[in-house]
Amino acid sequence: HASSQASISQAVKDYEGIMLHSNTAYNFGQYTSLSFWFNPGPNNVKSVAVTLITGSNTQLGNAYQISTKSTTANTWIQITFSFSSIGMPPGSVINGVQFQAQTNSPTSIGTVYYDSIMLVGPTPPAASYNFNLTIDATQQTSQHV
C-alpha cells in the first residue's frame, strides 16, 4: 500500500470472494489477530466480510464486517481485528482467510484492494535488565579534564 508494489484487487459482486489458502493447517493459538490494509476504491465500497476457514471449508467464528469501518474513497486504512472479537475458539486450526463480497449484485459495484495481510501474535513483554552496581566512595581515582 505504501510502495509501488502490487496489492490484491477484488471486484465486489455476487458474493464472490478471494481466499488465501494453504494445504497445511495451522494452529493459530500463537496468534491473536489478523491485520491488513484496505482501500475501498473510488466508489468507497466496503461490502466485504472476512472469514477464517478450516480445511473442511467451514467458517470459524463470525465474519468480520469491513462495513463497520469508516472509510474514504481511494484511501488506505489499516484494519486489525482480534480472533476473540469474532468468536474464534482458542487454539483453532485454519487453512485459509476469505474476503467475500456481501452483495448479490450480478455486476460489480466497485473494486477494493488489500495489502500487507498478516497474522499478529501477542506483544512480547518489555525487556527488563537486572544488574547490581556497587560504588566504593573510598576508592581514589584520577580525574580527567
CSV table of C-alpha atoms in Angstrom, one decimal:
chain,number,residue,atom,x,y,z
A,1,HIS,CA,0.0,0.0,0.0
A,2,ALA,CA,2.9,2.4,0.7
A,3,SER,CA,5.0,1.4,-2.3
A,4,SER,CA,4.7,0.8,-6.0
A,5,GLN,CA,4.3,-2.9,-5.4
A,6,ALA,CA,1.0,-4.5,-6.4
A,7,SER,CA,-1.8,-5.1,-4.0
A,8,ILE,CA,-4.7,-7.7,-4.3
A,9,SER,CA,-7.8,-6.3,-6.1
A,10,GLN,CA,-11.3,-7.7,-5.9
A,11,ALA,CA,-14.3,-6.7,-8.0
A,12,VAL,CA,-17.2,-6.7,-5.4
A,13,LYS,CA,-20.2,-8.6,-6.8
A,14,ASP,CA,-22.5,-11.6,-6.4
A,15,TYR,CA,-21.0,-12.9,-3.1
A,16,GLU,CA,-17.7,-13.7,-4.9
A,17,GLY,CA,-14.5,-13.7,-2.9
A,18,ILE,CA,-10.8,-14.2,-2.6
A,19,MET,CA,-9.4,-16.9,-0.5
A,20,LEU,CA,-5.8,-17.1,0.7
A,21,HIS,CA,-5.5,-20.9,1.3
A,22,SER,CA,-2.8,-23.3,2.5
A,23,ASN,CA,-2.9,-27.1,2.1
A,24,THR,CA,-1.2,-27.2,5.5
A,25,ALA,CA,-3.5,-26.5,8.5
A,26,TYR,CA,-2.1,-24.1,11.1
A,27,ASN,CA,-2.8,-23.9,14.8
A,28,PHE,CA,-3.5,-20.3,15.4
A,29,GLY,CA,-3.1,-20.5,19.2
A,30,GLN,CA,0.1,-18.4,18.9
A,31,TYR,CA,-1.7,-15.6,17.1
A,32,THR,CA,-4.3,-13.1,18.4
A,33,SER,CA,-5.5,-11.2,15.4
A,34,LEU,CA,-5.4,-10.5,11.7
A,35,SER,CA,-4.2,-7.2,10.3
A,36,PHE,CA,-4.3,-5.9,6.7
A,37,TRP,CA,-4.5,-2.7,4.8
A,38,PHE,CA,-7.8,-2.0,2.9
A,39,ASN,CA,-8.7,0.5,0.2
A,40,PRO,CA,-12.4,0.9,-0.8
A,41,GLY,CA,-11.5,2.1,-4.3
A,42,PRO,CA,-13.1,5.1,-6.0
A,43,ASN,CA,-16.7,4.0,-5.2
A,44,ASN,CA,-15.9,3.7,-1.4
A,45,VAL,CA,-17.1,0.1,-1.4
A,46,LYS,CA,-16.9,-1.7,1.9
A,47,SER,CA,-19.5,-4.5,1.4
A,48,VAL,CA,-16.9,-7.2,2.3
A,49,ALA,CA,-16.7,-9.8,5.1
A,50,VAL,CA,-13.5,-11.5,6.3
A,51,THR,CA,-13.8,-15.1,7.4
A,52,LEU,CA,-11.4,-17.7,8.7
A,53,ILE,CA,-11.9,-21.1,7.1
A,54,THR,CA,-11.0,-24.7,8.2
A,55,GLY,CA,-9.7,-27.4,5.9
A,56,SER,CA,-13.2,-28.7,5.5
A,57,ASN,CA,-14.3,-25.3,4.2
A,58,THR,CA,-16.1,-24.5,7.5
A,59,GLN,CA,-16.2,-20.9,8.8
A,60,LEU,CA,-14.7,-20.4,12.3
A,61,GLY,CA,-16.5,-17.9,14.4
A,62,ASN,CA,-18.3,-15.0,12.9
A,63,ALA,CA,-17.4,-13.0,9.8
A,64,TYR,CA,-15.6,-9.6,10.4
A,65,GLN,CA,-17.6,-7.0,8.5
A,66,ILE,CA,-15.5,-4.3,6.9
A,67,SER,CA,-18.7,-2.2,6.5
A,68,THR,CA,-18.4,-1.3,10.2
A,69,LYS,CA,-15.2,0.7,9.4
A,70,SER,CA,-15.2,4.4,8.5
A,71,THR,CA,-13.6,4.7,5.1
A,72,THR,CA,-12.8,7.3,2.5
A,73,ALA,CA,-12.7,6.6,-1.3
A,74,ASN,CA,-9.2,5.7,-2.6
A,75,THR,CA,-7.7,5.9,0.9
A,76,TRP,CA,-5.8,3.1,2.6
A,77,ILE,CA,-6.7,2.2,6.2
A,78,GLN,CA,-5.2,-0.4,8.4
A,79,ILE,CA,-7.8,-2.9,9.8
A,80,THR,CA,-6.9,-5.2,12.7
A,81,PHE,CA,-9.4,-7.4,14.5
A,82,SER,CA,-8.8,-9.9,17.2
A,83,PHE,CA,-9.8,-13.5,16.8
A,84,SER,CA,-11.7,-13.4,20.1
A,85,SER,CA,-13.8,-10.5,18.7
A,86,ILE,CA,-15.3,-12.8,16.0
A,87,GLY,CA,-15.8,-15.7,18.4
A,88,MET,CA,-13.0,-17.9,17.0
A,89,PRO,CA,-12.3,-20.7,19.5
A,90,PRO,CA,-8.8,-20.5,21.1
A,91,GLY,CA,-6.3,-22.9,19.5
A,92,SER,CA,-8.3,-23.2,16.3
A,93,VAL,CA,-6.8,-24.8,13.3
A,94,ILE,CA,-7.4,-23.0,10.0
A,95,ASN,CA,-6.4,-23.4,6.4
A,96,GLY,CA,-7.5,-20.0,4.9
A,97,VAL,CA,-8.6,-16.4,5.1
A,98,GLN,CA,-11.5,-15.4,2.9
A,99,PHE,CA,-12.6,-11.9,1.7
A,100,GLN,CA,-16.1,-12.2,0.4
A,101,ALA,CA,-18.4,-9.7,-1.2
A,102,GLN,CA,-21.6,-9.0,0.7
A,103,THR,CA,-23.8,-8.1,-2.2
A,104,ASN,CA,-25.9,-10.2,-4.6
A,105,SER,CA,-25.5,-7.7,-7.5
A,106,PRO,CA,-24.6,-9.6,-10.6
A,107,THR,CA,-22.4,-6.7,-11.8
A,108,SER,CA,-19.5,-5.2,-9.9
A,109,ILE,CA,-20.4,-2.3,-7.6
A,110,GLY,CA,-16.7,-1.4,-7.5
A,111,THR,CA,-13.2,-2.7,-6.9
A,112,VAL,CA,-11.5,-2.9,-3.4
A,113,TYR,CA,-7.8,-3.5,-2.6
A,114,TYR,CA,-6.0,-5.5,0.1
A,115,ASP,CA,-2.3,-5.3,1.1
A,116,SER,CA,0.1,-6.4,3.8
A,117,ILE,CA,-2.2,-9.2,5.2
A,118,MET,CA,-0.6,-10.6,8.3
A,119,LEU,CA,-1.2,-12.6,11.4
A,120,VAL,CA,-0.4,-10.8,14.7
A,121,GLY,CA,0.9,-12.6,17.8
A,122,PRO,CA,0.8,-11.4,21.3
A,123,THR,CA,3.1,-8.5,22.2
A,124,PRO,CA,6.2,-9.8,23.9
A,125,PRO,CA,6.9,-8.5,27.4
A,126,ALA,CA,9.1,-5.5,27.6
A,127,ALA,CA,12.7,-6.4,28.2
A,128,SER,CA,14.0,-5.8,31.7
A,129,TYR,CA,17.5,-6.0,32.8
A,130,ASN,CA,18.7,-6.6,36.4
A,131,PHE,CA,22.2,-5.7,37.4
A,132,ASN,CA,24.0,-4.7,40.5
A,133,LEU,CA,26.0,-1.6,40.7
A,134,THR,CA,28.4,-1.1,43.6
A,135,ILE,CA,30.1,2.2,44.3
A,136,ASP,CA,33.0,2.4,46.6
A,137,ALA,CA,33.2,6.0,47.8
A,138,THR,CA,36.6,5.3,49.5
A,139,GLN,CA,38.3,4.4,46.3
A,140,GLN,CA,40.6,7.1,44.9
A,141,THR,CA,40.6,7.7,41.2
A,142,SER,CA,42.3,10.2,38.9
A,143,GLN,CA,40.1,12.7,37.3
A,144,HIS,CA,40.3,13.6,33.6
A,145,VAL,CA,39.6,17.2,32.5
